Coordinates of C-alpha atoms in Angstrom, one line a residue:
X1 CA -32.9 -41.0 43.0
X2 CA -29.2 -41.0 43.1
X3 CA -27.6 -43.2 40.6
X4 CA -26.0 -45.5 43.4
X5 CA -29.4 -46.1 44.9
X6 CA -30.8 -47.2 41.4
X7 CA -27.9 -49.6 41.1
X8 CA -28.5 -51.4 44.0
X9 CA -32.1 -51.6 43.3
X10 CA -31.4 -53.0 39.9
X11 CA -29.0 -55.5 41.2
X12 CA -31.6 -56.8 44.0
X13 CA -34.3 -57.5 41.0
X14 CA -35.7 -61.2 41.4
X15 CA -39.0 -61.0 39.9
X16 CA -40.7 -59.7 36.7
X17 CA -43.0 -57.7 39.0
X18 CA -40.2 -56.0 40.7
X19 CA -38.4 -55.4 37.4
X20 CA -41.8 -53.5 36.2
X21 CA -42.0 -51.5 39.3
X22 CA -38.1 -50.6 38.9
X23 CA -39.0 -49.4 35.3
X24 CA -41.9 -47.3 36.4
X25 CA -44.8 -49.4 35.0
X26 CA -47.2 -51.9 36.2
X27 CA -46.5 -55.8 35.5
X28 CA -49.6 -55.8 33.3
X29 CA -48.0 -52.9 31.1
X30 CA -44.7 -54.8 30.9
X31 CA -46.3 -58.1 29.9
X32 CA -48.4 -56.3 27.1
X33 CA -45.2 -54.8 25.8
X34 CA -43.3 -57.9 26.0
X35 CA -45.9 -60.4 24.4
X36 CA -48.2 -58.1 22.1
X37 CA -46.5 -55.0 21.4
X38 CA -42.6 -55.6 21.4
X39 CA -42.2 -56.0 17.7
X40 CA -44.7 -53.2 16.7
X41 CA -42.5 -50.6 19.0
X42 CA -40.0 -50.1 16.2
X43 CA -39.4 -48.0 13.2
X44 CA -36.7 -48.7 10.4
X45 CA -35.3 -46.1 8.3
X46 CA -31.9 -45.3 6.4
X47 CA -29.7 -42.2 6.9
X48 CA -26.6 -41.6 4.7
X49 CA -23.3 -42.1 6.3
X50 CA -20.9 -39.3 6.5
X51 CA -18.3 -41.0 4.1
X52 CA -20.9 -42.4 1.9
X53 CA -23.2 -45.2 1.9
X54 CA -26.3 -45.5 4.1
X55 CA -26.8 -47.2 7.6
X56 CA -30.0 -48.8 8.6
X57 CA -31.5 -47.4 12.0
X58 CA -34.2 -49.6 14.0
X59 CA -35.5 -46.7 16.4
X60 CA -37.8 -47.7 19.6
X61 CA -40.9 -45.7 20.3
X62 CA -40.8 -43.3 23.0
X63 CA -42.3 -45.2 25.7
X64 CA -39.9 -48.4 24.7
X65 CA -36.6 -46.0 24.6
X66 CA -37.5 -44.5 28.0
X67 CA -37.2 -48.2 29.3
X68 CA -34.2 -48.7 27.4
X69 CA -32.6 -45.6 28.7
X70 CA -33.1 -46.5 32.4
X71 CA -31.6 -49.9 31.7
X72 CA -28.6 -48.3 29.9
X73 CA -27.6 -46.0 32.6
X74 CA -27.3 -48.8 35.2
X75 CA -25.8 -51.4 32.9
X76 CA -22.9 -48.6 32.2
X77 CA -22.7 -47.7 35.8
X78 CA -22.5 -51.3 37.2
X79 CA -20.3 -52.7 34.2
X80 CA -18.4 -49.7 33.0
X81 CA -16.2 -50.4 29.9
X82 CA -12.4 -50.2 30.8
X83 CA -9.3 -50.4 28.8
X84 CA -9.3 -50.0 25.2
X85 CA -12.9 -49.1 24.7
X86 CA -13.4 -45.4 23.8
X87 CA -16.8 -45.4 22.2
X88 CA -19.9 -44.8 24.3
X89 CA -18.0 -44.2 27.3
X90 CA -18.7 -41.0 29.7
X91 CA -15.9 -38.4 29.0
X92 CA -14.4 -40.0 26.1
X93 CA -15.0 -39.2 22.3
X94 CA -13.4 -40.0 18.9
X95 CA -10.6 -37.6 20.1
X96 CA -9.4 -40.0 22.5
X97 CA -9.6 -42.7 19.9
X98 CA -7.6 -40.9 17.3
X99 CA -4.9 -39.6 19.8
X100 CA -3.7 -42.8 20.7
X101 CA -2.5 -43.3 16.9
X102 CA -1.3 -40.1 15.9
X103 CA 2.3 -39.6 14.7
X104 CA 2.8 -43.3 14.1
X105 CA 4.5 -44.9 11.5
X106 CA 1.9 -47.3 10.6
X107 CA -1.9 -47.4 11.3
X108 CA -4.3 -50.3 10.8
X109 CA -8.0 -49.6 11.0
X110 CA -10.6 -52.4 10.7
X111 CA -14.4 -52.4 10.9
X112 CA -16.6 -54.9 12.5
X113 CA -19.5 -56.0 10.1
X114 CA -22.9 -55.7 11.6
X115 CA -21.7 -54.8 14.9
X116 CA -25.0 -54.3 16.8
X117 CA -26.8 -56.9 15.0
X118 CA -24.1 -59.5 15.3
X119 CA -25.0 -59.2 19.3
X120 CA -28.0 -61.6 19.4
X121 CA -30.7 -62.2 22.0
X122 CA -28.4 -65.3 23.6
X123 CA -25.5 -63.1 24.2
X124 CA -27.8 -60.2 25.8
X125 CA -29.3 -62.8 27.8
X126 CA -25.9 -64.3 28.8
X127 CA -25.0 -60.7 30.0
X128 CA -27.7 -60.4 32.3
X129 CA -27.2 -64.0 33.7
X130 CA -23.5 -63.5 34.5
X131 CA -21.6 -61.4 36.8
X132 CA -22.1 -58.7 37.8
X133 CA -25.7 -58.9 37.4
X134 CA -26.6 -62.3 38.1
X135 CA -30.1 -62.1 37.5
X136 CA -32.6 -65.2 37.4
X137 CA -34.7 -65.9 34.4
X138 CA -37.5 -64.1 35.7
X139 CA -35.6 -61.1 35.3
X140 CA -33.0 -61.6 32.8
X141 CA -35.3 -62.7 30.1
X142 CA -37.8 -59.7 30.3
X143 CA -34.7 -57.4 30.2
X144 CA -33.1 -59.1 27.1
X145 CA -36.4 -58.9 25.2
X146 CA -36.7 -55.2 25.8
X147 CA -33.1 -54.5 24.8
X148 CA -33.5 -56.7 21.6
X149 CA -35.7 -56.5 18.3
X150 CA -36.3 -59.7 16.1
X151 CA -33.7 -61.6 18.3
X152 CA -30.8 -59.0 17.6
X153 CA -29.5 -55.9 19.5
X154 CA -31.2 -52.9 17.4
X155 CA -28.9 -50.1 16.1
X156 CA -30.9 -47.1 17.2
X157 CA -31.7 -48.4 20.6
X158 CA -30.5 -46.4 23.6
X159 CA -29.5 -49.5 25.4
X160 CA -27.5 -51.0 22.5
X161 CA -24.2 -48.9 23.2
X162 CA -24.0 -49.9 26.7
X163 CA -24.7 -53.7 26.3
X164 CA -22.6 -53.8 23.2
X165 CA -19.6 -52.6 25.4
X166 CA -20.3 -55.4 27.9
X167 CA -20.6 -57.8 25.3
X168 CA -17.5 -56.7 23.7
X169 CA -15.3 -57.0 26.9
X170 CA -14.1 -60.5 26.0
X171 CA -12.9 -59.1 22.5
X172 CA -11.4 -56.0 24.2
X173 CA -9.3 -58.5 26.4
X174 CA -8.2 -60.5 23.5
X175 CA -7.2 -57.3 21.6
X176 CA -5.2 -56.1 24.5
X177 CA -3.4 -59.2 24.9
X178 CA -2.6 -59.3 21.1
X179 CA -1.4 -55.7 21.0
X180 CA 0.7 -56.2 24.1
X181 CA 2.2 -59.6 22.5
X182 CA 3.0 -57.6 19.1
X183 CA 3.8 -54.3 20.9
X184 CA 1.0 -52.4 19.5
X185 CA -1.3 -49.5 20.5
X186 CA -5.0 -50.4 20.2
X187 CA -8.2 -49.0 20.8
X188 CA -11.9 -49.8 20.1
X189 CA -14.8 -47.2 19.1
X190 CA -17.8 -49.2 18.6
X191 CA -17.2 -51.1 15.6
X192 CA -14.0 -49.1 14.6
X193 CA -10.9 -50.9 15.7
X194 CA -7.6 -49.2 15.3
X195 CA -3.9 -50.5 15.9
X196 CA -0.8 -48.4 15.5
X197 CA 2.8 -48.9 15.9
X198 CA 6.3 -47.3 15.3
X199 CA 8.1 -50.7 14.3
X200 CA 9.6 -50.9 11.0
X201 CA 6.9 -53.6 9.8
X202 CA 3.6 -54.5 10.8
X203 CA 3.1 -57.8 12.5
X204 CA 2.0 -60.6 10.2
X205 CA -0.6 -61.8 12.8
X206 CA -2.3 -58.3 11.6
X207 CA -1.5 -57.8 8.0
X208 CA -0.2 -59.8 5.5
X209 CA 2.3 -59.0 2.9
X210 CA -0.6 -58.1 0.5
X211 CA -1.9 -55.6 3.0
X212 CA -4.9 -57.9 3.9
X213 CA -5.9 -59.0 7.5
X214 CA -3.7 -61.4 9.0
X215 CA -5.1 -65.0 10.2
X216 CA -4.2 -64.4 14.0
X217 CA -6.7 -61.2 14.2
X218 CA -9.3 -62.9 11.9
X219 CA -9.5 -65.9 14.3
X220 CA -9.5 -63.4 17.3
X221 CA -12.6 -61.6 16.2
X222 CA -14.3 -64.9 15.2
X223 CA -13.7 -66.3 18.6
X224 CA -15.2 -63.4 20.2
X225 CA -18.3 -63.5 18.1
X226 CA -17.5 -60.8 15.5
X227 CA -16.4 -60.7 11.9
X228 CA -14.4 -58.3 10.0
X229 CA -15.4 -56.3 7.2
X230 CA -13.2 -57.0 4.7
X231 CA -13.7 -53.6 2.5
X232 CA -12.9 -51.5 5.2
X233 CA -9.5 -53.0 6.3
X234 CA -7.1 -49.9 5.9
X235 CA -3.1 -49.9 6.4
X236 CA -1.7 -46.5 6.1
X237 CA 2.1 -45.8 6.4
X238 CA 3.3 -42.4 7.9
X239 CA 3.9 -41.4 4.3
X240 CA 0.3 -41.7 3.3
X241 CA -2.8 -40.2 4.7
X242 CA -3.8 -41.8 8.2
X243 CA -7.0 -41.3 9.1
X244 CA -8.8 -42.7 12.2
X245 CA -12.7 -42.4 12.9
X246 CA -12.5 -39.4 10.3
X247 CA -9.7 -37.5 11.8
X248 CA -6.1 -37.2 10.2
X249 CA -3.5 -38.5 12.7
X250 CA -0.1 -38.2 10.7
X251 CA 1.0 -35.6 13.3
X252 CA -1.6 -34.6 15.4
X253 CA -5.4 -35.2 15.2
X254 CA -7.0 -32.9 12.8
X255 CA -10.0 -32.7 10.4
X256 CA -9.3 -33.5 6.7
X257 CA -8.2 -30.9 4.3
X258 CA -11.5 -31.3 2.5
X259 CA -13.7 -30.7 5.5
X260 CA -11.6 -27.5 6.5
X261 CA -11.9 -26.0 2.9
X262 CA -15.6 -27.0 2.6
X263 CA -15.9 -25.0 6.1
X264 CA -14.2 -21.9 4.8
X265 CA -16.4 -22.1 1.4
X266 CA -19.5 -22.3 3.7
X267 CA -18.4 -19.2 5.4
X268 CA -17.6 -17.1 2.1
X269 CA -21.1 -18.2 0.9
X270 CA -22.7 -16.8 4.1
X271 CA -20.7 -13.5 3.7
X272 CA -21.3 -12.9 -0.1
X273 CA -25.1 -14.3 -0.4
X274 CA -26.5 -14.1 3.1
X275 CA -27.6 -17.4 5.0
X276 CA -30.5 -18.3 3.1
X277 CA -29.2 -17.9 -0.3
X278 CA -26.0 -19.6 0.8
X279 CA -27.8 -22.6 2.0
X280 CA -29.7 -23.3 -1.3
X281 CA -26.1 -22.9 -3.1
X282 CA -24.5 -25.2 -0.6
X283 CA -27.2 -27.9 -1.3
X284 CA -26.0 -28.3 -4.5
X285 CA -22.3 -29.2 -3.2
X286 CA -21.2 -32.5 -4.8
X287 CA -20.2 -33.8 -1.4
X288 CA -20.6 -37.0 0.6
X289 CA -22.4 -35.2 3.3
X290 CA -25.9 -34.1 2.3
X291 CA -26.8 -31.0 3.6
X292 CA -30.7 -31.6 3.1
X293 CA -31.5 -31.8 6.6
X294 CA -29.6 -28.6 7.5
X295 CA -31.7 -25.6 8.4
X296 CA -29.0 -22.9 8.2
X297 CA -25.7 -22.2 7.3
X298 CA -25.1 -20.3 10.5
X299 CA -26.1 -23.6 12.3
X300 CA -23.7 -25.8 10.2
X301 CA -21.0 -23.5 10.7
X302 CA -21.4 -23.1 14.5
X303 CA -21.6 -26.9 14.8
X304 CA -18.4 -27.4 12.8
X305 CA -16.7 -24.6 15.0
X306 CA -17.7 -26.3 18.1
X307 CA -16.1 -29.5 17.2
X308 CA -13.0 -27.9 15.8
X309 CA -12.7 -25.8 18.8
X310 CA -12.3 -29.1 20.8
X311 CA -9.4 -30.2 18.6
X312 CA -8.2 -26.9 19.0
X313 CA -8.1 -27.2 23.0
X314 CA -6.9 -30.7 22.8
X315 CA -4.1 -30.5 20.3
X316 CA -2.9 -27.0 20.4
X317 CA -4.2 -26.0 17.0
X318 CA -5.9 -23.0 15.8
X319 CA -8.1 -23.6 12.9
X320 CA -11.3 -21.8 14.7
X321 CA -8.9 -18.9 15.2
X322 CA -7.7 -18.7 11.7
X323 CA -11.4 -18.5 10.7
X324 CA -12.2 -15.7 13.0
X325 CA -9.1 -13.8 11.6
X326 CA -10.3 -14.6 7.9
X327 CA -14.1 -13.9 8.6
X328 CA -14.3 -11.3 11.7
X329 CA -17.7 -10.4 10.7
X330 CA -18.7 -14.0 12.0
X331 CA -16.5 -14.4 15.0
X332 CA -19.9 -14.4 17.1
X333 CA -21.0 -17.7 15.3
X334 CA -17.4 -19.2 15.8
X335 CA -17.6 -18.5 19.5
X336 CA -17.8 -21.6 21.4
X337 CA -18.3 -22.7 25.3
X338 CA -15.0 -24.6 25.0
X339 CA -12.6 -24.7 28.1
X340 CA -9.2 -23.3 27.8
X341 CA -7.9 -25.7 30.2
X342 CA -8.8 -29.3 30.8
X343 CA -6.9 -31.0 33.8
X344 CA -7.1 -34.4 35.3
X345 CA -6.2 -34.6 38.8
X346 CA -4.7 -38.1 40.4
X347 CA -4.5 -37.5 44.1
X348 CA -3.3 -39.7 46.9
X349 CA -6.5 -40.2 48.3
X350 CA -10.2 -40.0 48.2
X351 CA -10.6 -37.1 50.2
X352 CA -8.3 -35.1 48.3
X353 CA -10.4 -35.4 45.4
X354 CA -13.4 -34.5 47.1
X355 CA -12.1 -31.3 48.8
X356 CA -10.9 -30.0 45.2
X357 CA -13.9 -31.1 43.5
X358 CA -16.0 -29.3 45.9
X359 CA -14.0 -26.2 46.3
X360 CA -13.7 -25.9 42.6
X361 CA -17.5 -26.2 42.1
X362 CA -18.2 -23.8 44.9
X363 CA -15.5 -21.2 43.6
X364 CA -16.1 -21.3 40.0
X365 CA -19.8 -20.2 40.6
X366 CA -18.4 -16.6 41.2
X367 CA -15.0 -16.5 39.7
X368 CA -15.2 -16.1 35.9
X369 CA -11.3 -17.5 35.4
X370 CA -12.6 -20.8 36.8
X371 CA -15.5 -21.1 34.5
X372 CA -13.2 -21.4 31.6
X373 CA -11.6 -24.6 33.1
X374 CA -12.6 -28.0 33.3
X375 CA -11.1 -30.1 36.1
X376 CA -11.8 -33.9 36.5
X377 CA -10.3 -36.6 38.9
X378 CA -9.0 -39.9 38.1
X379 CA -10.2 -42.9 40.2
X380 CA -6.8 -44.5 40.1
X381 CA -4.9 -45.2 42.3
X382 CA -7.8 -47.5 43.6
X383 CA -8.3 -48.7 47.1
X384 CA -6.8 -51.9 46.2
X385 CA -3.7 -50.8 45.9
X386 CA -3.7 -48.6 48.9
X387 CA -4.3 -44.9 49.1
X388 CA -1.1 -43.2 49.8
X389 CA 1.9 -41.8 48.2
X390 CA 3.5 -45.1 47.5
X391 CA 0.5 -46.0 45.3
X392 CA 0.3 -42.6 43.8
X393 CA 4.0 -43.0 42.7
X394 CA 3.6 -46.5 41.4
X395 CA 0.6 -45.3 39.3
X396 CA 2.6 -42.2 37.8
X397 CA 5.2 -44.8 36.8
X398 CA 2.5 -46.8 34.8
X399 CA 1.2 -43.8 33.0
X400 CA 4.3 -42.1 32.4
X401 CA 5.3 -43.8 29.0
X402 CA 2.1 -43.2 27.2
X403 CA 0.4 -40.0 25.6
X404 CA -2.5 -39.3 27.9
X405 CA -5.7 -37.9 26.6
X406 CA -6.1 -35.0 28.9
X407 CA -3.4 -33.2 31.0
X408 CA -2.8 -34.9 33.9
X409 CA -1.3 -33.7 37.3
X410 CA -0.4 -36.2 40.0
X411 CA -0.8 -34.3 43.2
X412 CA 1.4 -35.3 46.3
X413 CA 1.0 -34.2 49.9
X414 CA 4.1 -32.7 51.5
X415 CA 4.4 -35.4 54.3
X416 CA 7.1 -37.5 52.9
X417 CA 10.7 -35.8 52.9
X418 CA 12.3 -38.8 51.3
X419 CA 9.7 -39.4 48.6
X420 CA 9.5 -35.6 47.9
X421 CA 13.6 -35.7 47.5
X422 CA 13.5 -38.8 45.2
X423 CA 10.8 -37.0 43.0
X424 CA 12.7 -33.8 42.9
X425 CA 9.7 -31.7 44.7
X426 CA 9.3 -29.4 47.3
X427 CA 6.1 -27.2 48.5
X428 CA 4.3 -25.6 45.4
X429 CA 6.9 -27.2 43.1
X430 CA 6.1 -29.3 39.9
X431 CA 8.3 -31.6 37.4
X432 CA 6.8 -32.3 34.1
X433 CA 7.2 -36.0 32.8
X434 CA 5.8 -35.9 29.6
X435 CA 3.8 -33.2 27.5
X436 CA 0.4 -34.8 29.1
X437 CA 1.9 -35.6 32.8
X438 CA 3.2 -33.7 35.7
X439 CA 4.1 -34.6 39.2
X440 CA 3.2 -31.6 41.8
X441 CA 3.5 -31.2 45.3
X442 CA 0.8 -28.9 47.6
X443 CA 1.2 -25.6 48.1
X444 CA 1.8 -24.7 51.6
X445 CA -1.4 -23.4 53.8
X446 CA -0.8 -19.8 54.7
X447 CA -1.6 -20.7 58.2
X448 CA 0.7 -23.7 58.5
X449 CA 4.5 -23.2 59.5
X450 CA 5.7 -26.8 59.8
X451 CA 7.5 -28.2 56.6
X452 CA 5.0 -31.2 56.4
X453 CA 1.4 -31.1 55.7
X454 CA -1.7 -32.4 53.8
X455 CA -4.8 -31.6 52.3
X456 CA -6.7 -31.3 55.7
X457 CA -4.2 -28.7 56.7
X458 CA -5.9 -26.1 54.4
X459 CA -8.8 -26.2 56.8
X460 CA -8.0 -23.9 59.7
X461 CA -7.2 -25.4 63.1
X462 CA -10.5 -24.1 64.6
X463 CA -12.7 -25.4 62.0
X464 CA -10.7 -29.1 62.3
X465 CA -11.4 -28.8 66.2
X466 CA -15.3 -28.9 65.9
X467 CA -16.9 -32.0 66.8
X468 CA -20.1 -34.1 65.2
X469 CA -23.1 -35.2 67.0
X470 CA -21.2 -38.0 68.7
X471 CA -18.5 -35.7 69.9
X472 CA -15.9 -37.1 67.5
X473 CA -13.5 -34.9 65.3
X474 CA -10.0 -35.3 63.7
X475 CA -6.8 -34.6 65.3
X476 CA -3.2 -33.6 64.2
X477 CA -0.2 -35.6 65.6
X478 CA 1.3 -32.4 67.5
X479 CA -1.9 -32.4 69.5
X480 CA -0.6 -35.5 71.3
X481 CA 2.5 -36.7 73.4
X482 CA 4.8 -38.9 71.0
X483 CA 6.0 -40.9 74.0
X484 CA 3.0 -41.5 76.1
X485 CA 0.1 -40.9 73.7
X486 CA -1.7 -38.4 75.9
X487 CA -3.4 -35.2 74.5
X488 CA -1.5 -32.3 75.3
X489 CA -4.8 -30.2 76.5
X490 CA -7.8 -32.5 76.9
X491 CA -8.1 -36.1 78.8
X492 CA -7.6 -38.1 75.6
X493 CA -5.2 -40.5 74.7
X494 CA -3.6 -42.3 71.6
X495 CA -2.9 -45.9 71.5
X496 CA -0.1 -45.7 68.8
X497 CA 1.8 -42.6 69.6
X498 CA 4.8 -43.5 67.4
X499 CA 2.5 -44.3 64.4
X500 CA 3.8 -41.7 61.4
X501 CA 0.9 -39.8 60.2
X502 CA -0.1 -36.0 60.1
X503 CA -3.6 -36.5 60.8
X504 CA -4.8 -38.7 63.7
X505 CA -8.4 -39.9 62.7
X506 CA -8.6 -43.2 64.5
X507 CA -7.5 -45.1 67.8
X508 CA -8.2 -41.8 69.8
X509 CA -10.1 -42.5 73.2
X510 CA -11.4 -40.6 76.1
X511 CA -9.6 -41.2 79.4
X512 CA -12.8 -40.9 81.6
X513 CA -15.4 -42.9 79.2
X514 CA -13.0 -44.9 77.2
X515 CA -15.2 -44.1 74.2
X516 CA -13.6 -43.7 70.8
X517 CA -13.7 -39.8 70.0
X518 CA -11.7 -39.9 66.7
X519 CA -13.5 -39.1 63.5
X520 CA -12.2 -40.7 60.3
X521 CA -10.8 -38.4 57.6
X522 CA -13.6 -39.6 55.2
X523 CA -16.3 -38.9 57.7
X524 CA -14.9 -35.5 58.2
X525 CA -14.6 -34.8 54.4
X526 CA -18.3 -35.8 53.8
X527 CA -19.6 -33.6 56.9
X528 CA -17.6 -30.8 55.1
X529 CA -18.3 -31.1 51.8
X530 CA -22.4 -31.7 52.7
X531 CA -21.9 -28.6 55.1
X532 CA -23.6 -30.6 57.9
X533 CA -23.5 -29.5 61.4
X534 CA -21.2 -28.1 62.5
X535 CA -19.7 -27.1 59.5
X536 CA -22.9 -25.4 57.8
X537 CA -20.8 -22.3 57.3
X538 CA -17.7 -23.7 55.8
X539 CA -15.7 -21.3 53.4
X540 CA -14.5 -23.1 50.5
X541 CA -11.8 -20.0 49.7
X542 CA -9.4 -21.8 52.0
X543 CA -8.9 -24.3 49.1
X544 CA -8.4 -21.4 46.5
X545 CA -4.4 -21.6 46.5
X546 CA -4.8 -25.3 45.6
X547 CA -7.0 -24.7 42.6
X548 CA -4.5 -21.6 41.4
X549 CA -2.0 -23.9 41.8
X550 CA -3.2 -26.7 39.8
X551 CA -4.0 -23.8 36.9
X552 CA -0.3 -22.5 37.2
X553 CA 1.2 -26.3 36.8
X554 CA -1.1 -26.6 33.5
X555 CA -0.1 -23.2 32.2
X556 CA 3.6 -23.8 32.7
X557 CA 3.7 -27.1 31.6
X558 CA 1.5 -26.9 28.4
X559 CA 3.5 -23.6 27.7
X560 CA 6.6 -25.7 26.8
X561 CA 5.0 -27.8 24.2

């Protein structure tokens, strides 16, 4: 079932019986779980932390975990985390959390004490009772019972991360306001909160003179239902080692020197003693990271190399390549499935995103160059701002002053000569605005001679002229007389002939039947992307120039760093 349908069904739940059906179990099974079996469906164990100490995990049974995963999926989709939350968010990682605080004068990190257990049953129940869920108690109560253990949110349940992000939304808003007021950068990765600034001093509301937490931040956390872990409050100047979620951020995010040296030692042991003997030697290391659960040195090195390659790609470092040079016989172990290019595209409208995404998906299947590229699309500017070049330009202005986690290309249509001049853009040109942001203008389609064009013009005219089952299609402005609105070859007329638009997708009527014959751009795009009749044989090659242009912008802009 598509996620959108699952979301709609979830929000429509009004009875416990309906909830059971949605979960894929009977009401009898649900009642037995809630009132007889729930407390017996967990096991608690302790695991070592990467940086010393231990963490208690409360893991549900396979049956309960399956139900919790279903709930987590729709909760994250219906109420996704926004803004400063970087943990448990699709597409984000510790790299995004750390990158925000790289190369800053001051970095302040704090940890929330008992993050998951501090979220009690009442707070979870409040989530399901309030917007956007607004469930009646018949649904909200069993949902909260499924997600809690002994009245608390368990650390180890699949549903806990998604629910904790919803609960922490008020905290995130207060942190964002506190950071804005004090001119700080802030992000939260689960229970780890990091602030940074290039100011000469840290605001007293965040840190006192003795480097202890400021009263304002302490009060803010308490008001949000959380308590700071005083032992993990860290303040570091640029002259000291600044560390955020395990990554050193003094210049650009990288792994600590100890971690890099240990990786080299592991590879040396493997070279000299072989995998099996190297493992027994490595287990005697006096390190905070226990190796008792590691099955082979090869698996450990491969895992480390995979993570390090993400760092190398993201921040233009070469740790993995330096390992390959030092240990050429182990190069195959160091090879990873990393992408050589990671690009985020922000376009004027939703159809631009759909066409490029579908074309990239289709072409990458038989073009090896594209298999080493990742292209994703931003949801902004959204419809509330109005699709178009004005909204895109405003969005670019908003993001141009921050370091973006992914290299971003704001892609404009070539249909507004004044805007193009203001942005210093022409067809197939780009302008870097920062190391992680560039604005660009579409390349000119090969079969188009006009100076003005948009994404739909990459589709040949004979394809655009095809009609759907209701006799509708999209039109171009040059098909109509600009004075009287009549179609030049068909018995059709346009109500607003002077309206400035390249693609006419509304207000076109038949002169004989008076019926609307215009197909909206969105409907046309859906038919093409789904290869619905009459577009069963549509060839995505027509969009290859757009994909190649995006890659050339990425390569040209990043080579200047």
